[in-house]
Coordinates of C-alpha atoms (C1' of nucleotides) in Angstrom, one line a residue:
Chain T
M1242 CA 15.5 -7.6 14.9
K1243 CA 18.1 -9.2 17.1
N1244 CA 17.4 -11.2 20.2
N1245 CA 19.1 -13.4 22.8
I1246 CA 16.5 -16.1 23.2
K1247 CA 19.1 -18.7 22.6
E1248 CA 21.3 -17.6 25.5
N1249 CA 18.2 -17.2 27.8
R1250 CA 17.0 -20.6 26.9
A1251 CA 20.4 -22.0 27.6
E1252 CA 20.4 -20.2 31.1
H1253 CA 17.2 -21.9 31.9
G1254 CA 18.4 -25.3 30.8
M1255 CA 15.6 -25.8 28.2
T1256 CA 15.7 -27.6 24.9
Q1257 CA 14.1 -26.0 21.9
D1258 CA 11.3 -28.6 22.2
A1259 CA 10.6 -27.8 25.8
L1260 CA 10.6 -24.0 25.2
A1261 CA 8.3 -24.5 22.1
E1262 CA 5.9 -26.6 24.2
T1263 CA 6.0 -24.0 27.1
L1264 CA 5.3 -21.2 24.7
G1265 CA 2.6 -23.1 22.9
V1266 CA 4.3 -22.9 19.4
S1267 CA 6.1 -25.4 17.3
R1268 CA 9.6 -26.2 17.5
Q1269 CA 10.1 -24.7 14.0
T1270 CA 8.9 -21.4 15.4
V1271 CA 11.7 -21.5 18.2
I1272 CA 14.4 -22.5 15.8
S1273 CA 13.3 -19.7 13.3
L1274 CA 13.2 -17.2 16.1
E1275 CA 16.6 -18.0 17.5
K1276 CA 18.0 -17.8 14.0
G1277 CA 16.4 -14.4 13.6
R1278 CA 14.5 -15.6 10.6
Y1279 CA 11.6 -13.4 11.5
N1280 CA 10.2 -11.2 14.1
P1281 CA 7.7 -12.5 16.5
S1282 CA 4.2 -11.4 17.3
L1283 CA 3.8 -9.1 20.4
E1284 CA 1.9 -12.0 22.0
L1285 CA 4.8 -14.4 21.6
A1286 CA 7.2 -11.7 22.8
F1287 CA 5.1 -11.4 26.0
K1288 CA 5.2 -15.1 26.6
L1289 CA 9.0 -15.3 26.2
G1290 CA 9.3 -12.5 28.7
A1291 CA 7.0 -14.4 31.1
V1292 CA 9.1 -17.7 30.6
F1293 CA 12.4 -16.1 31.2
G1294 CA 11.3 -13.6 33.7
C1295 CA 12.4 -10.4 32.1
R1296 CA 11.2 -7.6 30.0
I1297 CA 10.7 -7.7 26.2
E1298 CA 13.3 -5.0 25.9
D1299 CA 15.8 -7.3 27.6
L1300 CA 15.1 -10.0 25.0
F1301 CA 14.9 -8.1 21.7
D1302 CA 16.9 -5.3 20.3
P1303 CA 15.0 -3.3 17.6
E1304 CA 17.9 -1.4 16.6
E1305 CA 20.0 -4.0 15.1
D1306 CA 19.2 -6.0 11.9
Chain V
M1254 CA -4.5 -7.8 24.1
K1255 CA -5.6 -4.6 25.6
N1256 CA -3.8 -1.4 25.0
N1257 CA -3.8 2.3 25.8
I1258 CA -2.6 3.7 22.6
K1259 CA -5.6 5.9 22.2
E1260 CA -5.0 7.6 25.6
N1261 CA -1.3 8.0 24.8
R1262 CA -2.0 9.5 21.4
A1263 CA -4.4 12.0 22.9
E1264 CA -1.9 12.9 25.6
H1265 CA 0.6 13.6 22.7
G1266 CA -1.9 15.6 20.8
M1267 CA -1.8 13.6 17.7
T1268 CA -4.3 12.6 15.2
Q1269 CA -4.7 9.0 14.0
D1270 CA -3.3 10.1 10.7
A1271 CA -0.3 11.8 12.2
L1272 CA 0.6 8.8 14.3
A1273 CA 0.1 6.5 11.4
E1274 CA 2.7 8.6 9.3
T1275 CA 5.1 8.8 12.3
L1276 CA 4.9 5.0 12.7
G1277 CA 5.1 4.4 9.0
V1278 CA 1.9 2.4 8.7
S1279 CA -1.5 3.1 7.3
R1280 CA -4.4 5.0 9.3
Q1281 CA -6.4 1.8 9.1
T1282 CA -3.7 0.1 11.1
V1283 CA -3.9 2.8 13.8
I1284 CA -7.7 2.6 14.0
S1285 CA -7.6 -1.3 14.1
L1286 CA -4.9 -1.2 16.8
E1287 CA -6.8 1.2 19.0
K1288 CA -10.0 -0.7 18.6
G1289 CA -8.1 -3.8 19.6
R1290 CA -8.9 -5.6 16.3
Y1291 CA -5.6 -7.3 16.3
N1292 CA -2.3 -7.6 18.1
P1293 CA 0.6 -5.7 16.4
S1294 CA 4.0 -7.1 15.4
L1295 CA 6.8 -6.6 18.0
E1296 CA 8.3 -4.2 15.5
L1297 CA 5.3 -1.9 15.5
A1298 CA 5.2 -2.1 19.4
F1299 CA 8.7 -1.0 19.6
K1300 CA 7.9 1.8 17.5
L1301 CA 4.9 2.9 19.5
G1302 CA 7.2 2.8 22.6
A1303 CA 9.6 5.0 20.9
V1304 CA 7.0 7.5 19.8
F1305 CA 5.4 7.7 23.2
G1306 CA 8.5 7.5 25.3
C1307 CA 7.6 4.4 27.3
R1308 CA 8.1 0.6 27.4
I1309 CA 6.0 -1.8 25.7
E1310 CA 4.8 -3.3 28.9
D1311 CA 3.2 0.3 29.6
L1312 CA 1.3 0.3 26.4
F1313 CA 0.0 -3.3 26.2
D1314 CA -1.6 -5.6 28.7
P1315 CA -1.2 -9.3 27.6
E1316 CA -3.5 -10.5 30.5
E1317 CA -6.7 -8.9 29.4
D1318 CA -8.7 -9.9 26.3
Chain J
dC862 C1' 26.6 -51.0 15.5
dG863 C1' 21.7 -49.3 16.6
dT864 C1' 19.0 -45.9 19.1
dT865 C1' 17.9 -41.7 21.3
dT866 C1' 18.4 -36.8 22.0
dA867 C1' 19.2 -32.2 20.4
dG868 C1' 19.6 -29.2 16.7
dG869 C1' 19.0 -28.0 12.0
dT870 C1' 17.1 -27.4 6.9
dA871 C1' 13.3 -27.3 3.3
dA872 C1' 8.8 -26.7 1.4
dA873 C1' 3.8 -26.3 1.4
dG874 C1' -0.1 -24.7 3.7
dT875 C1' -2.8 -21.7 7.2
dA876 C1' -3.6 -17.6 10.0
dT877 C1' -3.2 -13.0 10.6
dC878 C1' -1.0 -8.4 10.4
dC879 C1' -1.2 -4.6 7.4
dT880 C1' -2.4 -2.0 3.0
dT881 C1' -5.4 0.1 -0.2
dT882 C1' -9.7 1.9 -1.8
dA883 C1' -14.2 3.4 -1.2
dC884 C1' -17.6 5.2 1.5
dG885 C1' -20.1 7.0 5.9
dT886 C1' -20.8 10.4 9.9
dA887 C1' -20.5 14.3 12.9
dA888 C1' -18.4 18.7 14.4
dA889 C1' -16.4 23.2 13.1
dG890 C1' -15.7 27.3 10.2
dG891 C1' -16.2 30.1 6.3
Chain E
dC522 C1' -25.0 25.5 2.9
dC523 C1' -20.4 23.8 1.6
dT524 C1' -15.9 22.4 2.7
dT525 C1' -12.6 20.6 5.8
dT526 C1' -11.0 17.8 9.6
dA527 C1' -11.2 13.7 12.4
dC528 C1' -12.8 9.3 13.2
dG529 C1' -15.0 5.2 11.6
dT530 C1' -16.6 0.7 8.8
dA531 C1' -16.2 -2.8 5.2
dA532 C1' -13.8 -5.7 1.9
dA533 C1' -10.2 -7.4 -1.0
dG534 C1' -5.4 -8.4 -1.5
dG535 C1' -0.4 -8.8 -0.2
dA536 C1' 3.3 -9.9 3.1
dT537 C1' 4.7 -12.6 6.8
dA538 C1' 4.2 -15.3 11.2
dC539 C1' 3.5 -19.9 12.4
dT540 C1' 2.3 -25.0 11.5
dT541 C1' 3.1 -29.3 9.7
dT542 C1' 5.6 -33.0 7.6
dA543 C1' 9.6 -35.2 6.2
dC544 C1' 14.4 -35.7 6.3
dC545 C1' 19.4 -34.7 7.8
dT546 C1' 23.7 -34.4 11.0
dA547 C1' 26.3 -35.1 15.2
dA548 C1' 26.9 -36.5 19.9
dA549 C1' 26.0 -39.7 23.7
dC550 C1' 25.2 -44.3 25.2
dG551 C1' 23.9 -49.3 25.4

DNA sequence: CGTTTAGGTAAAGTATCCTTTACGTAAAGG
DNA sequence: CCTTTACGTAAAGGATACTTTACCTAAACG
């Protein structure tokens, strides 16, 4: 599952640390997410959409990978 | 996390068994999902959106429960 | 130089999604 | 009655999301 979390985070001028804290997860989780090491829970996906002000479909692409 | 999977399934005239097979998960997973026993993976949420022809945000409500 | 900041890897443990199996119940039809 | 269909519960196990800790690299800055 591909995503553009890293790009969105950059646009919002956030560090991985700051994003992790905002989401309520560990920094490792953010790193692994951005690296595409696993697919997040739906709950985390919703939180990301809330933080970046966009829909889940705009952050994740279920087709690729 | 609340959802209206049961309603969507009914509108599509599918049994839990049929939906499970379409999604590629077990019937137990569908039952537990509809009962709100756990939050699905993002991957499963995308599949549900594909089956019912709607967006994830239309199937799940992260606010409640 | 030494320190701080940001990003990264690796490994072990915990929590939870999902499966599998077995069994229960109620309605519908023969 | 008996069987089938659809929905449900319970429990044990496997797979994976997520945490925690420790350590590494490179850039920026005094």
